[in-house]
mmCIF file of C-alpha atoms in Angstrom:
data_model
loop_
_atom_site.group_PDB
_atom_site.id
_atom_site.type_symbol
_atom_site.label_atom_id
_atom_site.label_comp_id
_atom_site.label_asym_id
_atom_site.label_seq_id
_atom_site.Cartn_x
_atom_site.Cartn_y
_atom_site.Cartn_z
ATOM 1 C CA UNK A 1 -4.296 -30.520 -63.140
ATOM 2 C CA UNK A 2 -0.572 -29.213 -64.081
ATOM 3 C CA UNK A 3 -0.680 -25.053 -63.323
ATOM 4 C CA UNK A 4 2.168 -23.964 -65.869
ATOM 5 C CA UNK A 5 3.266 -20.247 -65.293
ATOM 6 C CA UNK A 6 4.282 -18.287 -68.321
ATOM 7 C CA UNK A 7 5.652 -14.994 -67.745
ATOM 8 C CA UNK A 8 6.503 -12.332 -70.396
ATOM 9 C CA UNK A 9 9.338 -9.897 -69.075
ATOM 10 C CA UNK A 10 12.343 -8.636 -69.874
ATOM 11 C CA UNK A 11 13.616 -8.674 -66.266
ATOM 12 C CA UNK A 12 15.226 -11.758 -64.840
ATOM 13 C CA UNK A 13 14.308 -10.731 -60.401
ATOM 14 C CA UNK A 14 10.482 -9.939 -62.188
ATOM 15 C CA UNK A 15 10.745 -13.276 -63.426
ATOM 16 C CA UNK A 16 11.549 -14.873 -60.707
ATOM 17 C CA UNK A 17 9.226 -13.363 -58.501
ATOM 18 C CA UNK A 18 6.359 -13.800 -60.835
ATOM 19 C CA UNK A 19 6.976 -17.466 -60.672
ATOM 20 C CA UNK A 20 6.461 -18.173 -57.399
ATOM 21 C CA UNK A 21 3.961 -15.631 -56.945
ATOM 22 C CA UNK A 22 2.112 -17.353 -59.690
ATOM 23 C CA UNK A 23 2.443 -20.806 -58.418
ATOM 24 C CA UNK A 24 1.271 -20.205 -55.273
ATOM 25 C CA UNK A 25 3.308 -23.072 -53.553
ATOM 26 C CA UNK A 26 5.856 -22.894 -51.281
ATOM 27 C CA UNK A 27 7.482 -26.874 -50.946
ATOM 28 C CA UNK A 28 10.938 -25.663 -49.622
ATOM 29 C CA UNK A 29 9.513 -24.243 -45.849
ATOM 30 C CA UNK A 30 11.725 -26.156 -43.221
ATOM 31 C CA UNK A 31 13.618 -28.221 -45.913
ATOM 32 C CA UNK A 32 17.338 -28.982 -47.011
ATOM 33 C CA UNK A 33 16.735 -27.815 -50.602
ATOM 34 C CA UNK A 34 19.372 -29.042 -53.305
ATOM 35 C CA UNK A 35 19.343 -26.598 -55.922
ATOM 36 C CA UNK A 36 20.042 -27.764 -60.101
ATOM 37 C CA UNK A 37 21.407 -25.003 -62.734
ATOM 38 C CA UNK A 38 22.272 -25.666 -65.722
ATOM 39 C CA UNK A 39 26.044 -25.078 -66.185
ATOM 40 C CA UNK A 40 27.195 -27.202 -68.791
ATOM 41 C CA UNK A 41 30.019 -24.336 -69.457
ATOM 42 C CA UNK A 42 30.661 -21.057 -68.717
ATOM 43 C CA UNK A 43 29.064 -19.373 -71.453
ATOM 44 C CA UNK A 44 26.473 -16.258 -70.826
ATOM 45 C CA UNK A 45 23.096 -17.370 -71.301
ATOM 46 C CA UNK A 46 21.211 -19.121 -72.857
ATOM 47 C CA UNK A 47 24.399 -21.438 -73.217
ATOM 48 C CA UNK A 48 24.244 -21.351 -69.088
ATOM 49 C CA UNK A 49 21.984 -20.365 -66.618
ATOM 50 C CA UNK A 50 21.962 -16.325 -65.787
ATOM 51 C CA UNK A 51 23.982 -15.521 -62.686
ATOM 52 C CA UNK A 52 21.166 -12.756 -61.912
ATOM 53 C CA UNK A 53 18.953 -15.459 -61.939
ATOM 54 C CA UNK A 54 20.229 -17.923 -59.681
ATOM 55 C CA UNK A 55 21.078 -15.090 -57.589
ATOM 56 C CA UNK A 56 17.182 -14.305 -56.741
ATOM 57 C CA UNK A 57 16.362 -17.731 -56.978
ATOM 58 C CA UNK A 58 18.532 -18.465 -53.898
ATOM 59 C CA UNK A 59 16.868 -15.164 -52.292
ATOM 60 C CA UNK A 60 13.749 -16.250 -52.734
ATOM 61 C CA UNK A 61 14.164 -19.594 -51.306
ATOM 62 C CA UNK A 62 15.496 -17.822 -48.241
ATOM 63 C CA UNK A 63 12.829 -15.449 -47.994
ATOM 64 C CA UNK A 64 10.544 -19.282 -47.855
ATOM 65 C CA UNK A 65 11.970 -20.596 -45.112
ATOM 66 C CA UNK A 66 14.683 -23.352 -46.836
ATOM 67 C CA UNK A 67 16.468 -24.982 -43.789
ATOM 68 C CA UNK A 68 19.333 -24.928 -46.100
ATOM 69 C CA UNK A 69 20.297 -24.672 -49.840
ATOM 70 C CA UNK A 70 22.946 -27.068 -51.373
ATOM 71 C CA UNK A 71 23.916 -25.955 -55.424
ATOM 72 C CA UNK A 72 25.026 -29.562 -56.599
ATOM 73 C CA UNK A 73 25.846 -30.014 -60.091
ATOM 74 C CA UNK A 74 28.648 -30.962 -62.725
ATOM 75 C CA UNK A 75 29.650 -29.467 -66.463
ATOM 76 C CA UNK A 76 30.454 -31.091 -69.999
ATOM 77 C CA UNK A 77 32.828 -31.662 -71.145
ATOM 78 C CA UNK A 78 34.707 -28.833 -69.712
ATOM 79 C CA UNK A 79 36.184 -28.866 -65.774
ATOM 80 C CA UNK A 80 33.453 -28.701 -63.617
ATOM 81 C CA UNK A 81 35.632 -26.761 -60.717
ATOM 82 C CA UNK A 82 36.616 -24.286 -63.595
ATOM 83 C CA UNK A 83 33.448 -23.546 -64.689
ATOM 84 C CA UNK A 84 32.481 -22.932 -60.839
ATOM 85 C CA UNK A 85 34.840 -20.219 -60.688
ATOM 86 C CA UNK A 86 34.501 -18.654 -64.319
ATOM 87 C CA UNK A 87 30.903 -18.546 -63.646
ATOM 88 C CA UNK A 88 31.120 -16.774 -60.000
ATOM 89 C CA UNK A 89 29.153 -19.384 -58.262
ATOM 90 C CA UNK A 90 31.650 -20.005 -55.352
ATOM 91 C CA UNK A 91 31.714 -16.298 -54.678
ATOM 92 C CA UNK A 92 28.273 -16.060 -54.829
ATOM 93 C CA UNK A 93 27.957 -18.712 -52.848
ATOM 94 C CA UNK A 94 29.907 -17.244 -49.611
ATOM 95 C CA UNK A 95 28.253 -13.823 -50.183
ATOM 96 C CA UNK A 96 24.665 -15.669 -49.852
ATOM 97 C CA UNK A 97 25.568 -18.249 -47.418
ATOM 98 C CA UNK A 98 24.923 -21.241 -49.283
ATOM 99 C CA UNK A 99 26.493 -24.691 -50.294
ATOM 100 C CA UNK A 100 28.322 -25.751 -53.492
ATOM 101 C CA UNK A 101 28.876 -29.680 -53.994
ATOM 102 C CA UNK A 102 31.056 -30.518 -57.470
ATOM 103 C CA UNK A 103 29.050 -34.016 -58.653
ATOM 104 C CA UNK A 104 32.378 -34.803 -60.568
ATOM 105 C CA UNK A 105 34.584 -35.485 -57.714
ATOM 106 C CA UNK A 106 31.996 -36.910 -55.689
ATOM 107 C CA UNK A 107 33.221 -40.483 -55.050
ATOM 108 C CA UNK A 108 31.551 -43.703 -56.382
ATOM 109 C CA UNK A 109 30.047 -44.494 -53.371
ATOM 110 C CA UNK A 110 27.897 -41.588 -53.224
ATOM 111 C CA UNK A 111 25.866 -42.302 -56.320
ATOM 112 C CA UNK A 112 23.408 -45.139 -56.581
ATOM 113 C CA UNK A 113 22.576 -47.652 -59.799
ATOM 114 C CA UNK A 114 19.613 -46.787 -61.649
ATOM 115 C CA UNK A 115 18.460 -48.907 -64.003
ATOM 116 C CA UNK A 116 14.484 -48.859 -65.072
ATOM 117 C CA UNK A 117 12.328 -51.509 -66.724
ATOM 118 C CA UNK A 118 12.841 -50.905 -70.640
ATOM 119 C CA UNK A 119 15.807 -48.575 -70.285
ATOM 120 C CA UNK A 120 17.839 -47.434 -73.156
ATOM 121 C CA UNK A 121 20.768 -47.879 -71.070
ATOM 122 C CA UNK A 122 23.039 -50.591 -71.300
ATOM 123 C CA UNK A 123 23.534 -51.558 -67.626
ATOM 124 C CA UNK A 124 21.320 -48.645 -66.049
ATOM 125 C CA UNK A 125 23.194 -45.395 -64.963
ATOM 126 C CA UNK A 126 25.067 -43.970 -62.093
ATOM 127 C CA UNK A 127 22.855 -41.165 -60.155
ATOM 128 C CA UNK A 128 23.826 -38.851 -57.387
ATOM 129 C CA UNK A 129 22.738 -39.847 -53.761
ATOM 130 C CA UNK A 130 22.021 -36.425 -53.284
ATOM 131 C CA UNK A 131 19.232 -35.656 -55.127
ATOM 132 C CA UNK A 132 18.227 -39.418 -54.447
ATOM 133 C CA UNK A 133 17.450 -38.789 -50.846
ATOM 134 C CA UNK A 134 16.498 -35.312 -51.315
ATOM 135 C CA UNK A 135 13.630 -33.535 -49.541
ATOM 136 C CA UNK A 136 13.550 -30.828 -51.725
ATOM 137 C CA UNK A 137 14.786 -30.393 -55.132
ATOM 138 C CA UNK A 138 14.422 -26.678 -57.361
ATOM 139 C CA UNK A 139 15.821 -26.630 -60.600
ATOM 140 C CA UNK A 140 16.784 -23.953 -63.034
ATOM 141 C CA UNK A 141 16.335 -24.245 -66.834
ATOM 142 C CA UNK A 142 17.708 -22.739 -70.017
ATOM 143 C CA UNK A 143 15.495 -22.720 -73.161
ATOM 144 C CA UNK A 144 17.469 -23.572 -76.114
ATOM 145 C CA UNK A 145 18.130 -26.124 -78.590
ATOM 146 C CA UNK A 146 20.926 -28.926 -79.038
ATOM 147 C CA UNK A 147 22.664 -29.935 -81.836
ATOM 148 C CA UNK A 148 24.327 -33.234 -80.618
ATOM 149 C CA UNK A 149 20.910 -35.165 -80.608
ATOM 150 C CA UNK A 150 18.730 -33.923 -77.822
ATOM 151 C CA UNK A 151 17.542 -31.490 -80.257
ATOM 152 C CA UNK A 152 16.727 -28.744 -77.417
ATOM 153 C CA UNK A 153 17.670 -28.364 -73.827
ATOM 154 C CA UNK A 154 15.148 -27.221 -71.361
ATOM 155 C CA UNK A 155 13.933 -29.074 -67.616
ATOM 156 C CA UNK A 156 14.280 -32.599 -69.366
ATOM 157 C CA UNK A 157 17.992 -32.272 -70.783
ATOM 158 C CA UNK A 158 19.179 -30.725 -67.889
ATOM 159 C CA UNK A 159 19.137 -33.562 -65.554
ATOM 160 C CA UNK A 160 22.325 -35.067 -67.781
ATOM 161 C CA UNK A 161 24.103 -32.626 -65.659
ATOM 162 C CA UNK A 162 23.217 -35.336 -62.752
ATOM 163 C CA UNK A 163 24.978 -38.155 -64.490
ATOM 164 C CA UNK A 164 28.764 -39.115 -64.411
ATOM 165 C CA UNK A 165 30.937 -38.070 -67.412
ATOM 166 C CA UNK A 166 31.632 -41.251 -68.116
ATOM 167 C CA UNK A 167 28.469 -42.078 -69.195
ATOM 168 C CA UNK A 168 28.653 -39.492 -71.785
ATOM 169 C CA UNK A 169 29.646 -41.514 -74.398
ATOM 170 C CA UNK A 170 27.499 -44.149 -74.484
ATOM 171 C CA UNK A 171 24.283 -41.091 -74.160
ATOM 172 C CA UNK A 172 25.542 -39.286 -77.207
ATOM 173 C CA UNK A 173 26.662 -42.668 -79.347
ATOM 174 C CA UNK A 174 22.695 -43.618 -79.221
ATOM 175 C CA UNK A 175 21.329 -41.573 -82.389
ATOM 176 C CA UNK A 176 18.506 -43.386 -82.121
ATOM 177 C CA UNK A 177 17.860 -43.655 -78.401
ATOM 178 C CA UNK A 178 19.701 -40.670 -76.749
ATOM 179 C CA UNK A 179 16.092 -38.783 -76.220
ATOM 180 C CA UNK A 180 14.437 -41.628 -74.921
ATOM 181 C CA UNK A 181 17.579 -41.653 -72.658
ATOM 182 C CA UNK A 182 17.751 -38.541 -71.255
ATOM 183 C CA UNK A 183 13.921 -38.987 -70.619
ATOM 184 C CA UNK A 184 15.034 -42.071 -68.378
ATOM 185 C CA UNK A 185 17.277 -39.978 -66.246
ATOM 186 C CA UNK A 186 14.229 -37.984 -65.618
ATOM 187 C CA UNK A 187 12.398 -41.091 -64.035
ATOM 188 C CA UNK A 188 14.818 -41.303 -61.120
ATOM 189 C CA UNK A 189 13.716 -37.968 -59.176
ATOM 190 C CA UNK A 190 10.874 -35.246 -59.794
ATOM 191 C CA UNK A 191 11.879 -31.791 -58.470
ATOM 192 C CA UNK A 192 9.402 -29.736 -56.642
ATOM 193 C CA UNK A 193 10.007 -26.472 -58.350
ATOM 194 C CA UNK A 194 11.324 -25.868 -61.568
ATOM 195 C CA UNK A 195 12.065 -22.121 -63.066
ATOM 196 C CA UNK A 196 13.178 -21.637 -67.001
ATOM 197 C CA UNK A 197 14.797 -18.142 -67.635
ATOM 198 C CA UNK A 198 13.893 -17.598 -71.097
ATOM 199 C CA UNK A 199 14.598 -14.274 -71.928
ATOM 200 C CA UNK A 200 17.079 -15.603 -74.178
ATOM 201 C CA UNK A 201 16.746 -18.402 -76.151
ATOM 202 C CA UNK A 202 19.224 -20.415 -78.867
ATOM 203 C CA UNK A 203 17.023 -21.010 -81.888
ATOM 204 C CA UNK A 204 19.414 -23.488 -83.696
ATOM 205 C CA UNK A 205 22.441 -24.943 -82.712
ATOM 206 C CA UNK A 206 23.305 -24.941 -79.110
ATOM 207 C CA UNK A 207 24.117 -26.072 -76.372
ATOM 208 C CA UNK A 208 26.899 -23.453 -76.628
ATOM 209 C CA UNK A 209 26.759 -20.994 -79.371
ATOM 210 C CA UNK A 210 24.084 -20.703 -81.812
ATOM 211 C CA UNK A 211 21.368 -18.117 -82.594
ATOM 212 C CA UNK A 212 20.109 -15.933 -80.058
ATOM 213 C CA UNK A 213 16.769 -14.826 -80.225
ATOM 214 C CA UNK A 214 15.081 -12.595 -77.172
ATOM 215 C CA UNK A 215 12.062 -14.838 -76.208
ATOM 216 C CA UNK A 216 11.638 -12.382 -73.157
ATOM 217 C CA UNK A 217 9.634 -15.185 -71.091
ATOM 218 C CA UNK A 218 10.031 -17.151 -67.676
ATOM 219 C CA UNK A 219 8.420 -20.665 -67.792
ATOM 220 C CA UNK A 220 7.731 -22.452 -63.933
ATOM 221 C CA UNK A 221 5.730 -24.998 -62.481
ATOM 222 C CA UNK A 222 6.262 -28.614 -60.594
ATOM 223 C CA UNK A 223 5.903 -30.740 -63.913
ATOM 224 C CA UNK A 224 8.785 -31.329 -66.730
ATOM 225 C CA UNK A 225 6.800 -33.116 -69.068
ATOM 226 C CA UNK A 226 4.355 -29.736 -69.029
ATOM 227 C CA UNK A 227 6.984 -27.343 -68.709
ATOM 228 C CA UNK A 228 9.537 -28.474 -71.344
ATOM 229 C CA UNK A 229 6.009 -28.764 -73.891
ATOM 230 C CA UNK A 230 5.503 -25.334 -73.302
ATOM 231 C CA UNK A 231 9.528 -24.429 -74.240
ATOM 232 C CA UNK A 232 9.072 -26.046 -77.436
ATOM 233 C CA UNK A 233 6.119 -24.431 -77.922
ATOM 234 C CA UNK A 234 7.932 -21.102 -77.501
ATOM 235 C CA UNK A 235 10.533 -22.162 -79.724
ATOM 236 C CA UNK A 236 8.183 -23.141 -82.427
ATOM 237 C CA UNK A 237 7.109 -19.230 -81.811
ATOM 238 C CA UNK A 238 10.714 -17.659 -82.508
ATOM 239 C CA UNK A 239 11.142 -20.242 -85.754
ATOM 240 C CA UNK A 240 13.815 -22.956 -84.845
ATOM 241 C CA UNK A 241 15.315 -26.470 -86.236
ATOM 242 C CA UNK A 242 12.838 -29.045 -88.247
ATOM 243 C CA UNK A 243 13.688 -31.650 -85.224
ATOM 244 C CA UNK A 244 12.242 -28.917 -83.031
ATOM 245 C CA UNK A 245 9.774 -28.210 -85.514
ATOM 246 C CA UNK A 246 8.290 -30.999 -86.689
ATOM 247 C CA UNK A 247 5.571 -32.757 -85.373
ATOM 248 C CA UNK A 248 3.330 -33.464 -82.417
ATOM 249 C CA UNK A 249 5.149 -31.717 -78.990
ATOM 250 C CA UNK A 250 4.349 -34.214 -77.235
ATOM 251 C CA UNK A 251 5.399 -36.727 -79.840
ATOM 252 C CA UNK A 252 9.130 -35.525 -79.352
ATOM 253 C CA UNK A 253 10.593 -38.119 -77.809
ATOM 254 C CA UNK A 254 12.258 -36.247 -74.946
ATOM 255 C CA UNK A 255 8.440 -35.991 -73.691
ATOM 256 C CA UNK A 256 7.263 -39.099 -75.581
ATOM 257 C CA UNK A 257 9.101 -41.155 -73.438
#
C-alpha cells in the first residue's frame, strides 16, 4: 500500500522533518542522490521551490548518509544559469558542499531517446542520462496550478523540467494531449522520495503569478500518482479552476494516464 504523509504546518524545516520522520524510509544511505526542484523561474514560491526548503532538504539527506548530492535541473523559458544565480542555489550550493549540473547545456550525448508504446510524442523525447542511471532520485514539489494546459503543477508536471527546451513547443501545441504527455515523461524514472512544500499554493493561474492562498501543508511519500491526487485534493479544499475542479481526481488526465 502507498503511505502518503500530509503535514499541516506553517514551518518549512517542520515540514521537512515531519516528512521523513513520517515515512519512515531512508533510500538515500550510501547513494549518489540527484536531487529535482522545481525552478521553472526565479519567482518566490509557490511559482518556485522555497530556498528554506531545499536548504533542509539537502541537510537532511546529509544527516542519512547520501554518498553525494547532485541538484540537476533546467528552467522555462527563462536562462537556466540566471535563474541559478537569482535564486541563490550556486551559493548555497558551496556553503553545503553539494553539486549543481545545468540540464540546458548538457550536451546531446548525455541524454537518451525515450519513446514509450502509445506515446503522445511525435518521435519520443530527449531525457537526461542522469537521472536515467540514477541510484537515487529526491524530488521537490510546488503545489499550484497552470494555466498553459497542465492545469496544475505538482510531482507530475515537474519532471518537464527534465526535458530539453526544445521540446517545449511541441508539449504546449498539444491542447488535447499535453497532460497525457507530461504523464509520459513520468514513465521514464520513479524517484525514491518526493517532498511538496505547500504552505503556499497558486489557486488559479500559475505557473508564475496567480492567486496565493496559504494551504499551510507538506505532502511526501515515494508515489506521484498518490501524491499529486492528494495536491488536487488540497486544491479542491482552497477553491481553484473548473479544470482543477471538475471531476474524478483520478480522472484528470495528468494521473489518468
Amino acid at each position: 500500500m502507498t503511505k502518503v504523509a500530509v503535514i499541516s504546518t506553517k514551518d518549512r524545516v517542520y515540514g521537512v522533518n515531519k516528512s521523513f520522520e513520517l515515512l519512515g524510509i531512508n533510500p538515500v544511505k550510501d547513494k549518489n542522490v540527484i536531487f529535482k526542484p522545481n525552478f521553472n523561474t526565479a519567482d518566490p514560491p509557490p511559482a518556485s521551490s522555497s530556498m528554506e526548503t531545499i536548504k533542509q532538504i539537502i541537510i537532511k539527506l546529509k544527516e542519512m548518509g547520501a554518498k553525494s548530492i547532485t541538484l540537476a535541473e533546467r528552467s522555462g523559458p527563462v536562462d537556466t544559469a540566471k535563474t541559478f544565480e537569482q535564486i541563490g542555489i550556486n551559493k548555497l550550493a558551496r556553503d553545503l558542499e553539494f553539486n549543481v549540473v545545468n540540464l540546458e547545456k548538457l550536451p546531446k550525448e548525455d541524454f537518451i531517446l525515450k519513446n514509450p508504446e502509445g506515446s503522445h510524442w511525435k518521435n519520443g523525447f530527449l531525457f537526461p542520462k542522469i537521472y536515467d542511471k540514477a541510484e537515487c532520485i529526491v524530488e521537490t514539489c510546488c503545489l499550484k496550478t497552470h494555466m498553459f494546459g497542465g492545469h496544475f503543477t505538482i510531482s507530475l508536471k515537474n519532471a518537464v523540467g527534465l526535458v530539453p527546451k526544445t521540446y517545449m513547443r511541441e508539449l504546449h501545441s498539444s491542447r488535447k494531449y499535453q497532460r497525457d504527455m507530461i504523464a509520459e515523461i513520468n514513465g521514464a524514472y520513479k524517484p525514491n522520495l518526493i517532498i511538496v512544500d505547500g504552505i503556499l499554493t497558486f489557486v488559479d493561474r500559475g505557473p508564475m503569478q496567480g492567486t496565493i492562498v496559504e494551504a499551510d501543508a507538506f505532502i511526501a511519500g515515494t508515489d506521484k500518482v498518490a501524491i499529486d491526487a492528494v495536491g488536487v485534493a488540497i486544491l479542491r479544499i482552497l477553491g481553484t479552476t473548473p479544470e482543477v475542479t471538475n471531476g474524478p481526481i483520478f480522472e484528470q488526465a495528468q494521473i489518468k494516464r
